[in-house]
GROMACS .gro file of C-alpha atoms in nm:
model
  362
    1MET     CA    1   0.000   0.000   0.000
    2PRO     CA    2   0.155   0.338  -0.098
    3VAL     CA    3   0.261   0.578   0.173
    4ARG     CA    4   0.026   0.874   0.226
    5ALA     CA    5   0.175   1.205   0.114
    6ALA     CA    6   0.253   1.468   0.373
    7GLY     CA    7  -0.034   1.701   0.446
    8ALA     CA    8  -0.296   1.448   0.344
    9GLU     CA    9  -0.498   1.510   0.661
   10SER     CA   10  -0.518   1.883   0.583
   11GLY     CA   11  -0.609   1.831   0.220
   12THR     CA   12  -0.281   1.975   0.081
   13GLY     CA   13  -0.123   1.646  -0.025
   14VAL     CA   14   0.031   1.632  -0.374
   15PRO     CA   15   0.186   1.351  -0.580
   16LYS     CA   16   0.541   1.260  -0.496
   17SER     CA   17   0.671   1.346  -0.841
   18PRO     CA   18   0.524   1.441  -1.181
   19SER     CA   19   0.654   1.116  -1.327
   20GLU     CA   20   0.392   0.909  -1.144
   21THR     CA   21   0.102   0.784  -1.355
   22MET     CA   22  -0.264   0.836  -1.261
   23GLU     CA   23  -0.289   0.473  -1.150
   24GLU     CA   24  -0.010   0.533  -0.899
   25LEU     CA   25  -0.159   0.855  -0.766
   26GLU     CA   26  -0.276   0.840  -0.412
   27HIS     CA   27  -0.609   0.979  -0.293
   28THR     CA   28  -0.539   1.279  -0.072
   29CYS     CA   29  -0.894   1.380   0.012
   30PRO     CA   30  -0.941   1.526   0.361
   31GLN     CA   31  -1.019   1.253   0.610
   32PRO     CA   32  -1.302   1.262   0.866
   33ARG     CA   33  -1.217   1.431   1.193
   34LEU     CA   34  -1.082   1.188   1.448
   35THR     CA   35  -1.106   1.429   1.740
   36LEU     CA   36  -1.349   1.699   1.847
   37THR     CA   37  -1.100   1.940   1.997
   38ALA     CA   38  -1.144   2.201   1.722
   39PRO     CA   39  -1.435   2.329   1.509
   40ALA     CA   40  -1.484   2.201   1.157
   41PRO     CA   41  -1.294   2.398   0.890
   42PHE     CA   42  -1.451   2.609   0.617
   43ALA     CA   43  -1.433   2.482   0.260
   44ASP     CA   44  -1.248   2.790   0.137
   45GLU     CA   45  -0.981   2.730   0.401
   46ILE     CA   46  -0.931   2.365   0.311
   47SER     CA   47  -1.002   2.223  -0.033
   48CYS     CA   48  -0.983   1.879  -0.184
   49GLN     CA   49  -0.671   1.885  -0.402
   50CYS     CA   50  -0.680   1.516  -0.481
   51GLN     CA   51  -0.519   1.449  -0.819
   52ALA     CA   52  -0.672   1.104  -0.860
   53PRO     CA   53  -0.988   1.076  -1.070
   54HIS     CA   54  -1.308   1.096  -0.869
   55GLU     CA   55  -1.489   0.781  -0.972
   56LYS     CA   56  -1.865   0.778  -0.950
   57LEU     CA   57  -1.998   0.544  -0.679
   58THR     CA   58  -2.326   0.370  -0.640
   59ILE     CA   59  -2.512   0.362  -0.309
   60ALA     CA   60  -2.453  -0.013  -0.284
   61GLN     CA   61  -2.078   0.036  -0.326
   62ALA     CA   62  -2.070   0.310  -0.066
   63ARG     CA   63  -2.262   0.098   0.183
   64ARG     CA   64  -2.013  -0.185   0.137
   65GLY     CA   65  -1.736   0.052   0.244
   66THR     CA   66  -1.574   0.103  -0.096
   67PRO     CA   67  -1.354   0.259  -0.201
   68VAL     CA   68  -1.127   0.178   0.089
   69ASP     CA   69  -0.864   0.439   0.003
   70ARG     CA   70  -1.091   0.744   0.041
   71PRO     CA   71  -1.405   0.841   0.235
   72VAL     CA   72  -1.744   0.878   0.071
   73ARG     CA   73  -1.812   1.251   0.042
   74VAL     CA   74  -2.169   1.327   0.151
   75TYR     CA   75  -2.321   1.674   0.115
   76ALA     CA   76  -2.611   1.819   0.316
   77ASP     CA   77  -2.735   2.177   0.283
   78GLY     CA   78  -2.984   2.401   0.453
   79ILE     CA   79  -3.048   2.731   0.626
   80PHE     CA   80  -2.995   2.599   0.980
   81ASP     CA   81  -3.156   2.902   1.144
   82LEU     CA   82  -3.192   2.867   1.523
   83PHE     CA   83  -2.985   2.548   1.510
   84HIS     CA   84  -3.174   2.282   1.707
   85ALA     CA   85  -3.192   1.909   1.774
   86GLY     CA   86  -3.379   1.841   1.449
   87HIS     CA   87  -3.088   1.983   1.249
   88ALA     CA   88  -2.836   1.784   1.453
   89ARG     CA   89  -3.026   1.457   1.404
   90ALA     CA   90  -3.045   1.512   1.026
   91LEU     CA   91  -2.669   1.567   1.012
   92MET     CA   92  -2.612   1.261   1.229
   93GLN     CA   93  -2.808   1.051   0.979
   94ALA     CA   94  -2.612   1.196   0.687
   95LYS     CA   95  -2.285   1.121   0.864
   96THR     CA   96  -2.375   0.760   0.940
   97LEU     CA   97  -2.519   0.667   0.600
   98PHE     CA   98  -2.199   0.485   0.502
   99PRO     CA   99  -1.919   0.313   0.696
  100ASN     CA  100  -1.659   0.573   0.597
  101SER     CA  101  -1.805   0.911   0.514
  102TYR     CA  102  -1.690   1.273   0.505
  103LEU     CA  103  -1.976   1.516   0.570
  104LEU     CA  104  -1.980   1.853   0.395
  105VAL     CA  105  -2.252   2.095   0.504
  106GLY     CA  106  -2.357   2.385   0.282
  107VAL     CA  107  -2.513   2.693   0.444
  108CYS     CA  108  -2.690   2.954   0.232
  109SER     CA  109  -2.613   3.322   0.281
  110ASP     CA  110  -2.854   3.583   0.418
  111ASP     CA  111  -2.915   3.744   0.077
  112LEU     CA  112  -3.004   3.416  -0.087
  113THR     CA  113  -3.220   3.299   0.206
  114HIS     CA  114  -3.412   3.626   0.236
  115LYS     CA  115  -3.477   3.618  -0.137
  116PHE     CA  116  -3.612   3.262  -0.164
  117LYS     CA  117  -3.734   3.172   0.184
  118GLY     CA  118  -3.770   3.470   0.416
  119PHE     CA  119  -3.610   3.659   0.700
  120THR     CA  120  -3.389   3.470   0.943
  121VAL     CA  121  -3.340   3.516   1.314
  122MET     CA  122  -2.966   3.441   1.309
  123SER     CA  123  -2.721   3.605   1.074
  124GLU     CA  124  -2.522   3.399   0.824
  125THR     CA  125  -2.208   3.432   1.039
  126GLU     CA  126  -2.392   3.294   1.342
  127ARG     CA  127  -2.532   3.010   1.136
  128TYR     CA  128  -2.188   2.923   0.995
  129GLU     CA  129  -2.039   2.910   1.343
  130ALA     CA  130  -2.325   2.695   1.475
  131LEU     CA  131  -2.254   2.433   1.208
  132ARG     CA  132  -1.880   2.436   1.270
  133HIS     CA  133  -1.935   2.321   1.627
  134CYS     CA  134  -2.161   2.027   1.545
  135ARG     CA  135  -1.979   1.700   1.613
  136TYR     CA  136  -2.100   1.531   1.291
  137VAL     CA  137  -1.974   1.801   1.052
  138ASP     CA  138  -1.633   1.763   0.885
  139GLU     CA  139  -1.643   2.072   0.664
  140VAL     CA  140  -1.866   2.381   0.622
  141ILE     CA  141  -1.929   2.541   0.283
  142ARG     CA  142  -2.024   2.907   0.319
  143ASP     CA  143  -2.258   3.081   0.074
  144ALA     CA  144  -2.385   2.753  -0.063
  145PRO     CA  145  -2.599   2.764  -0.381
  146TRP     CA  146  -2.977   2.733  -0.362
  147THR     CA  147  -2.980   2.478  -0.645
  148LEU     CA  148  -2.694   2.234  -0.686
  149THR     CA  149  -2.516   2.249  -1.018
  150PRO     CA  150  -2.286   1.989  -1.180
  151GLU     CA  151  -2.000   2.237  -1.147
  152PHE     CA  152  -2.055   2.271  -0.773
  153LEU     CA  153  -2.074   1.893  -0.729
  154GLU     CA  154  -1.754   1.845  -0.928
  155LYS     CA  155  -1.570   2.123  -0.747
  156HIS     CA  156  -1.628   1.965  -0.408
  157LYS     CA  157  -1.613   1.607  -0.539
  158ILE     CA  158  -1.950   1.523  -0.387
  159ASP     CA  159  -2.063   1.161  -0.410
  160PHE     CA  160  -2.412   1.185  -0.257
  161VAL     CA  161  -2.657   1.449  -0.134
  162ALA     CA  162  -2.848   1.383   0.189
  163HIS     CA  163  -3.181   1.549   0.264
  164ASP     CA  164  -3.532   1.452   0.372
  165ASP     CA  165  -3.736   1.300   0.091
  166ILE     CA  166  -4.019   1.556   0.103
  167PRO     CA  167  -4.026   1.751  -0.228
  168TYR     CA  168  -3.874   2.093  -0.162
  169SER     CA  169  -4.043   2.344  -0.389
  170SER     CA  170  -3.851   2.669  -0.431
  171ALA     CA  171  -3.697   2.901  -0.687
  172GLY     CA  172  -3.964   2.815  -0.942
  173SER     CA  173  -3.908   2.439  -0.913
  174ASP     CA  174  -4.139   2.173  -0.772
  175ASP     CA  175  -3.838   1.996  -0.624
  176VAL     CA  176  -3.489   2.148  -0.621
  177TYR     CA  177  -3.340   1.799  -0.565
  178LYS     CA  178  -3.518   1.641  -0.863
  179HIS     CA  179  -3.209   1.626  -1.088
  180ILE     CA  180  -3.002   1.488  -0.797
  181LYS     CA  181  -3.253   1.207  -0.749
  182GLU     CA  182  -3.253   1.131  -1.122
  183ALA     CA  183  -2.873   1.107  -1.117
  184GLY     CA  184  -2.886   0.846  -0.837
  185MET     CA  185  -2.697   1.072  -0.595
  186PHE     CA  186  -2.979   1.140  -0.348
  187VAL     CA  187  -2.989   0.964  -0.010
  188PRO     CA  188  -3.298   1.040   0.205
  189THR     CA  189  -3.293   1.119   0.578
  190GLN     CA  190  -3.580   1.132   0.825
  191ARG     CA  191  -3.720   1.454   0.973
  192THR     CA  192  -3.755   1.486   1.349
  193GLU     CA  193  -4.119   1.548   1.435
  194GLY     CA  194  -4.217   1.813   1.686
  195ILE     CA  195  -3.921   2.044   1.636
  196SER     CA  196  -3.841   2.296   1.364
  197THR     CA  197  -3.728   2.655   1.324
  198SER     CA  198  -4.085   2.758   1.243
  199ASP     CA  199  -4.212   2.592   1.561
  200ILE     CA  200  -3.960   2.781   1.773
  201ILE     CA  201  -4.049   3.114   1.610
  202THR     CA  202  -4.418   3.038   1.664
  203ARG     CA  203  -4.357   2.987   2.035
  204ILE     CA  204  -4.174   3.320   2.057
  205VAL     CA  205  -4.451   3.506   1.872
  206ARG     CA  206  -4.721   3.339   2.082
  207ASP     CA  207  -4.550   3.434   2.409
  208TYR     CA  208  -4.419   3.767   2.288
  209ASP     CA  209  -4.541   3.960   2.595
  210VAL     CA  210  -4.368   3.716   2.830
  211TYR     CA  211  -4.032   3.745   2.654
  212ALA     CA  212  -4.063   4.125   2.618
  213ARG     CA  213  -4.131   4.162   2.990
  214ARG     CA  214  -3.845   3.925   3.074
  215ASN     CA  215  -3.594   4.121   2.863
  216LEU     CA  216  -3.713   4.453   3.003
  217GLN     CA  217  -3.654   4.314   3.349
  218ARG     CA  218  -3.305   4.202   3.245
  219GLY     CA  219  -3.203   4.552   3.139
  220TYR     CA  220  -3.296   4.579   2.772
  221THR     CA  221  -3.446   4.911   2.666
  222ALA     CA  222  -3.783   4.955   2.502
  223LYS     CA  223  -3.606   5.087   2.193
  224GLU     CA  224  -3.395   4.772   2.163
  225LEU     CA  225  -3.709   4.560   2.192
  226ASN     CA  226  -3.909   4.786   1.958
  227VAL     CA  227  -4.172   4.828   2.229
  228SER     CA  228  -4.394   5.137   2.244
  229PHE     CA  229  -4.401   5.370   2.544
  230ILE     CA  230  -4.745   5.249   2.656
  231ASN     CA  231  -4.652   4.882   2.626
  232GLU     CA  232  -4.331   4.946   2.814
  233LYS     CA  233  -4.523   5.091   3.110
  234LYS     CA  234  -4.774   4.807   3.091
  235TYR     CA  235  -4.500   4.544   3.093
  236ARG     CA  236  -4.317   4.709   3.382
  237PHE     CA  237  -4.640   4.726   3.581
  238GLN     CA  238  -4.704   4.358   3.509
  239ASN     CA  239  -4.351   4.280   3.627
  240GLN     CA  240  -4.424   4.459   3.955
  241VAL     CA  241  -4.747   4.263   3.992
  242ASP     CA  242  -4.561   3.940   3.927
  243LYS     CA  243  -4.304   4.030   4.191
  244MET     CA  244  -4.582   4.094   4.441
  245LYS     CA  245  -4.745   3.763   4.352
  246GLU     CA  246  -4.411   3.590   4.399
  247LYS     CA  247  -4.371   3.746   4.743
  248VAL     CA  248  -4.722   3.639   4.842
  249LYS     CA  249  -4.650   3.292   4.711
  250ASN     CA  250  -4.329   3.277   4.914
  251VAL     CA  251  -4.517   3.387   5.226
  252GLU     CA  252  -4.782   3.122   5.166
  253GLU     CA  253  -4.518   2.855   5.118
  254LYS     CA  254  -4.340   2.962   5.435
  255SER     CA  255  -4.671   2.965   5.624
  256LYS     CA  256  -4.751   2.618   5.501
  257GLU     CA  257  -4.406   2.504   5.602
  258PHE     CA  258  -4.452   2.658   5.948
  259VAL     CA  259  -4.794   2.496   5.992
  260TYR     CA  260  -4.650   2.165   5.883
  261LYS     CA  261  -4.369   2.194   6.136
  262VAL     CA  262  -4.618   2.287   6.411
  263GLU     CA  263  -4.837   1.989   6.322
  264GLU     CA  264  -4.536   1.762   6.320
  265LYS     CA  265  -4.421   1.889   6.659
  266SER     CA  266  -4.776   1.866   6.798
  267HIS     CA  267  -4.798   1.509   6.681
  268ASP     CA  268  -4.469   1.432   6.853
  269LEU     CA  269  -4.586   1.602   7.174
  270ILE     CA  270  -4.916   1.415   7.172
  271GLN     CA  271  -4.736   1.088   7.113
  272LYS     CA  272  -4.494   1.157   7.398
  273TRP     CA  273  -4.784   1.263   7.623
  274GLU     CA  274  -4.967   0.938   7.547
  275GLU     CA  275  -4.655   0.739   7.630
  276LYS     CA  276  -4.610   0.930   7.958
  277SER     CA  277  -4.981   0.887   8.038
  278ARG     CA  278  -4.960   0.513   7.990
  279GLU     CA  279  -4.653   0.503   8.208
  280PHE     CA  280  -4.825   0.714   8.479
  281ILE     CA  281  -5.140   0.498   8.475
  282GLY     CA  282  -4.930   0.182   8.497
  283ASN     CA  283  -4.735   0.318   8.794
  284PHE     CA  284  -5.060   0.428   8.962
  285LEU     CA  285  -5.214   0.083   8.923
  286GLU     CA  286  -4.901  -0.084   9.055
  287LEU     CA  287  -4.921   0.138   9.363
  288PHE     CA  288  -5.296   0.173   9.428
  289GLY     CA  289  -5.448  -0.117   9.233
  290PRO     CA  290  -5.628  -0.419   9.386
  291ASP     CA  291  -5.297  -0.599   9.431
  292GLY     CA  292  -5.086  -0.288   9.458
  293ALA     CA  293  -4.800  -0.212   9.689
  294TRP     CA  294  -5.009   0.038   9.889
  295LYS     CA  295  -5.267  -0.230   9.982
  296GLN     CA  296  -4.997  -0.470  10.099
  297MET     CA  297  -4.835  -0.198  10.304
  298PHE     CA  298  -5.172  -0.100  10.454
  299GLN     CA  299  -5.246  -0.463  10.545
  300GLU     CA  300  -4.908  -0.496  10.713
  301ARG     CA  301  -4.962  -0.177  10.915
  302SER     CA  302  -5.317  -0.282  11.005
  303GLY     CA  303  -5.186  -0.614  11.139
  304ARG     CA  304  -4.931  -0.435  11.350
  305MET     CA  305  -5.194  -0.204  11.491
  306LEU     CA  306  -5.424  -0.496  11.577
  307GLN     CA  307  -5.141  -0.668  11.751
  308ALA     CA  308  -5.072  -0.348  11.946
  309PHE     CA  309  -5.435  -0.314  12.058
  310SER     CA  310  -5.491  -0.689  12.116
  311PRO     CA  311  -5.176  -0.837  12.274
  312ARG     CA  312  -5.123  -1.210  12.301
  313GLN     CA  313  -5.249  -1.413  12.607
  314SER     CA  314  -5.024  -1.436  12.911
  315PRO     CA  315  -4.813  -1.749  12.963
  316ASN     CA  316  -4.924  -2.040  13.186
  317SER     CA  317  -4.687  -1.937  13.467
  318SER     CA  318  -4.872  -1.612  13.516
  319PRO     CA  319  -5.048  -1.588  13.856
  320THR     CA  320  -5.372  -1.489  13.699
  321ARG     CA  321  -5.388  -1.811  13.494
  322GLY     CA  322  -5.477  -2.015  13.812
  323ARG     CA  323  -5.796  -1.831  13.869
  324SER     CA  324  -6.122  -1.977  13.757
  325PRO     CA  325  -6.266  -1.795  13.460
  326SER     CA  326  -6.605  -1.800  13.626
  327ARG     CA  327  -6.476  -1.616  13.936
  328SER     CA  328  -6.370  -1.295  13.775
  329PRO     CA  329  -6.379  -1.014  14.027
  330SER     CA  330  -6.640  -0.753  13.989
  331PRO     CA  331  -6.632  -0.409  14.136
  332PRO     CA  332  -6.857  -0.353  14.431
  333TRP     CA  333  -7.060  -0.093  14.252
  334VAL     CA  334  -7.162  -0.320  13.970
  335ILE     CA  335  -7.512  -0.444  14.028
  336ASN     CA  336  -7.639  -0.751  13.856
  337LYS     CA  337  -7.927  -0.620  13.654
  338THR     CA  338  -8.044  -0.958  13.535
  339SER     CA  339  -8.131  -1.088  13.886
  340PRO     CA  340  -8.246  -0.808  14.114
  341PRO     CA  341  -8.311  -0.897  14.480
  342SER     CA  342  -8.663  -1.004  14.546
  343SER     CA  343  -8.668  -0.889  14.912
  344PRO     CA  344  -8.471  -0.686  15.170
  345LYS     CA  345  -8.335  -1.005  15.324
  346ALA     CA  346  -8.202  -1.119  14.995
  347ALA     CA  347  -8.034  -0.782  14.935
  348SER     CA  348  -7.862  -0.796  15.272
  349ALA     CA  349  -7.748  -1.149  15.201
  350SER     CA  350  -7.591  -1.036  14.875
  351LEU     CA  351  -7.409  -0.752  15.042
  352SER     CA  352  -7.270  -0.987  15.306
  353SER     CA  353  -7.149  -1.224  15.036
  354MET     CA  354  -6.972  -0.936  14.852
  355SER     CA  355  -6.794  -0.835  15.172
  356GLU     CA  356  -6.678  -1.193  15.228
  357GLY     CA  357  -6.545  -1.205  14.877
  358ASP     CA  358  -6.340  -0.893  14.934
  359GLU     CA  359  -6.189  -1.041  15.252
  360ASP     CA  360  -6.093  -1.356  15.064
  361GLU     CA  361  -5.907  -1.152  14.799
  362LYS     CA  362  -5.724  -0.966  15.074
   0.00000   0.00000   0.00000
């Protein structure tokens, strides 16, 4: 395999010597970017100076990875205003159509775009720079033509053109890619639904007041925004109202947070109170319940008191144990009420008996 000429990666490679034949010439087309540490170059800063003939490829050949000595050069063009994910996905599809591809992206100028399509939000310089920093782009062609000509295709050695398959009517033609399709150089890509430059502009127009108020609040002047004096005052008043609403909302949120904290603390206090109450009731029942400690203590003290008031009987050796229980002494003044004397003689007899009993005790 021949050695690649110096400067092949930058597109400035040339044959080793004029004596080499065309069959021995090496392809020195710029290779796809291997790193993403720098933006893609512009076509007028780097050009394909390959001296080998640019053979026409079929789609089948390109998908098989041939030719192996050079990448398949794929071209995609557009306006790319307000560069968004839909643009990036289309370029990703164009880049991955073939195993080894080099993606060139053409961007139309402001004059050409305003003439055939309409006014753009971004300038041509901004749109060029946006494309240079897309990871799928290998080269950017500034001031690209609206309709592709054979001369343009030959100049940039383009193998295939990638675009969505919807007929693009413009510049007096029903489909500006019709001749590309007839030449077998067109490869379709899929559009990303739900996102387009027109959709983004529609959102801005629909919410114009919101964006105007936001930019006024950020320091833009009414003149810069092309806003009338009355609308400026209206927007500033609405901004003040929104600030007040935001403050009220913050107060409400803080109040809700405070109430939530109070409820949480109240719940904790109630739970702790219930636990303490259960503990207090349990202690009370242990002390004053039917089998509590207080009852046992009271019974013990009651027994001691009964023993104090009712002492035990005297021992057998006590002198009083020899007396007959029926002969308990009675005081002289106690009169037997159950058997009163029936006569004066009987009363005197009882008195004499009481006196005898006293002498016996003495």
